[in-house]
Short mmCIF file of C-alpha atoms in Angstrom, two decimals:
data_model
loop_
_atom_site.label_atom_id
_atom_site.label_comp_id
_atom_site.label_asym_id
_atom_site.label_seq_id
_atom_site.Cartn_x
_atom_site.Cartn_y
_atom_site.Cartn_z
CA MET A 1 20.87 10.19 -1.61
CA ILE A 2 18.15 7.60 -1.99
CA ASN A 3 14.95 7.26 0.00
CA LYS A 4 13.13 4.23 -1.35
CA ALA A 5 11.06 1.48 0.23
CA THR A 6 10.00 -1.67 -1.62
CA ILE A 7 7.18 -3.79 -0.18
CA LEU A 8 5.62 -7.04 -1.38
CA GLY A 9 2.77 -8.07 0.87
CA HIS A 10 -0.96 -8.42 1.38
CA LEU A 11 -3.55 -5.71 1.98
CA GLY A 12 -4.67 -5.93 5.59
CA ARG A 13 -7.95 -4.13 4.88
CA ASP A 14 -9.76 -2.40 2.05
CA PRO A 15 -8.18 0.94 1.10
CA GLU A 16 -9.39 3.95 3.07
CA ILE A 17 -10.02 6.87 0.70
CA ARG A 18 -10.12 10.40 2.10
CA SER A 19 -10.66 13.75 0.44
CA PHE A 20 -8.97 17.03 1.31
CA SER A 21 -10.65 20.44 1.24
CA ASN A 22 -8.78 21.28 -2.00
CA GLY A 23 -10.37 18.28 -3.76
CA ASN A 24 -7.28 16.07 -3.76
CA ARG A 25 -7.60 12.55 -2.39
CA VAL A 26 -5.39 10.03 -0.61
CA ALA A 27 -5.67 6.26 -0.33
CA ASN A 28 -4.39 4.85 2.95
CA LEU A 29 -3.33 1.22 2.91
CA SER A 30 -2.26 -1.24 5.55
CA VAL A 31 0.14 -3.80 4.08
CA ALA A 32 1.40 -6.92 5.86
CA THR A 33 4.72 -8.54 5.07
CA SER A 34 5.60 -11.88 6.63
CA GLU A 35 8.79 -13.75 7.25
CA ARG A 36 8.70 -17.53 7.82
CA TRP A 37 11.43 -19.80 9.09
CA LYS A 38 12.06 -23.06 10.86
CA ASP A 39 13.51 -22.78 14.38
CA ARG A 40 16.88 -24.55 14.42
CA THR A 41 16.60 -25.85 17.96
CA THR A 42 12.96 -26.96 18.09
CA GLY A 43 12.22 -27.55 14.41
CA GLU A 44 9.05 -25.51 14.91
CA ARG A 45 7.81 -23.32 12.09
CA LYS A 46 7.82 -19.62 13.03
CA GLU A 47 6.31 -16.56 11.41
CA LYS A 48 6.71 -12.83 12.00
CA THR A 49 4.42 -10.26 10.41
CA GLU A 50 5.23 -6.56 10.01
CA TRP A 51 2.53 -3.99 9.22
CA HIS A 52 3.29 -1.02 6.98
CA ARG A 53 1.30 2.19 6.57
CA VAL A 54 1.10 3.37 2.98
CA ALA A 55 -0.29 6.68 1.66
CA VAL A 56 -1.02 7.04 -2.07
CA PHE A 57 -1.39 10.61 -3.37
CA ASN A 58 -1.54 9.87 -7.12
CA GLU A 59 -5.17 10.40 -8.26
CA THR A 60 -5.01 7.70 -10.95
CA LEU A 61 -3.80 5.16 -8.41
CA VAL A 62 -6.30 6.34 -5.78
CA GLU A 63 -9.16 5.83 -8.25
CA PHE A 64 -7.89 2.38 -9.22
CA LEU A 65 -7.42 1.30 -5.59
CA GLU A 66 -10.87 2.58 -4.67
CA LYS A 67 -12.50 0.49 -7.39
CA HIS A 68 -10.43 -2.69 -7.36
CA ALA A 69 -8.21 -3.23 -4.31
CA ARG A 70 -9.58 -5.44 -1.54
CA LYS A 71 -8.38 -6.92 1.73
CA GLY A 72 -6.12 -9.93 1.26
CA GLN A 73 -4.85 -9.12 -2.23
CA ARG A 74 -1.13 -9.23 -2.93
CA ILE A 75 0.45 -5.87 -3.70
CA TYR A 76 3.90 -4.70 -4.73
CA LEU A 77 4.84 -1.07 -4.23
CA GLU A 78 7.77 1.28 -4.23
CA GLY A 79 7.73 4.66 -2.57
CA ALA A 80 9.55 6.97 -0.18
CA ILE A 81 9.63 6.70 3.61
CA GLU A 82 8.24 9.82 5.26
CA THR A 83 7.48 10.75 8.86
CA ARG A 84 4.57 13.06 9.66
CA LYS A 85 4.29 15.06 12.87
CA TRP A 86 1.11 16.48 14.37
CA THR A 87 -0.23 17.58 17.73
CA ASP A 88 -3.08 15.56 19.21
CA GLN A 89 -6.06 16.89 21.18
CA ASP A 90 -4.07 16.68 24.44
CA GLY A 91 -1.29 18.84 22.99
CA LYS A 92 1.17 15.94 22.66
CA ASP A 93 3.36 15.61 19.59
CA ARG A 94 2.58 12.48 17.58
CA TYR A 95 4.52 10.88 14.75
CA ALA A 96 3.67 8.41 12.02
CA THR A 97 6.15 6.86 9.60
CA GLU A 98 4.72 5.60 6.35
CA ILE A 99 5.59 4.71 2.77
CA VAL A 100 4.35 7.44 0.44
CA LEU A 101 3.56 7.08 -3.26
CA ARG A 102 3.38 10.37 -5.13
CA ASN A 103 3.25 11.21 -8.82
CA PHE A 104 6.90 10.47 -9.57
CA SER A 105 9.28 7.62 -8.74
CA SER A 106 6.53 5.42 -7.31
CA VAL A 107 5.39 1.98 -8.48
CA LEU A 108 2.23 0.04 -7.63
CA LYS A 109 1.38 -3.45 -8.88
CA MET A 110 -1.66 -5.49 -7.91
CA LEU A 111 -0.41 -9.06 -8.26
CA ASP A 112 -3.78 -10.81 -8.09
CA TRP A 113 -6.89 -8.73 -8.58
CA ALA A 114 -10.36 -8.93 -10.06
CA ASP A 115 -13.36 -6.63 -10.02
CA LYS A 116 -16.21 -6.95 -7.50
CA ASP A 117 -18.03 -9.45 -9.75
CA GLY A 118 -14.99 -11.71 -9.94
CA GLY A 119 -14.04 -10.83 -13.52
CA ASP A 120 -11.01 -9.11 -14.93
CA ALA A 121 -11.33 -5.49 -13.81
CA ALA A 122 -9.60 -4.22 -16.93
CA ALA A 123 -12.25 -5.69 -19.22
CA ASP A 124 -15.04 -3.30 -18.25
CA SER A 125 -13.35 -0.40 -16.51
CA PRO A 126 -11.36 2.68 -17.53
CA ALA A 127 -8.71 1.65 -14.98
CA PRO A 128 -5.30 0.66 -16.36
CA SER A 129 -5.17 -2.81 -17.87
CA ARG A 130 -3.69 -5.74 -15.99
CA ASP A 131 -0.72 -5.82 -18.39
CA LYS A 132 -0.05 -2.12 -17.89
CA LEU A 133 -0.15 -2.41 -14.10
CA ASN A 134 2.22 -5.33 -14.09
CA ASP A 135 4.88 -3.38 -15.98
CA ASP A 136 7.22 -1.14 -14.04
CA ILE A 137 5.30 2.09 -14.57
CA PRO A 138 6.35 4.98 -12.37
CA PHE A 139 3.52 7.30 -11.41
#
């Protein structure tokens, strides 16, 4: 069986980085994908945007996203679809479905990125180089 989601879209906001009590971290992303078409009857251009929740649990990727990923950048990712369940403060069951990138069988590519000063982030950072990120590297 295969559980794989592939998304090519834009970051809707800067990554949200959270730490767990055991020291591990997660980067939460909001990624927008859009579909555009021309209405056959009116000739009007239409657009539909879908928002995707993404959780990244790979520490190398979390560190890179924290330093370099910003709202509006194009991103390509591959991960698994997972649904979490929790109970809210009112005792109601809540669910969230998201794309999850873990250490294996996940891919992340920043398609247009630069560091905070506008330069190539790979030139002065220990983060993976632009060439390395644009290869299909599973994490």
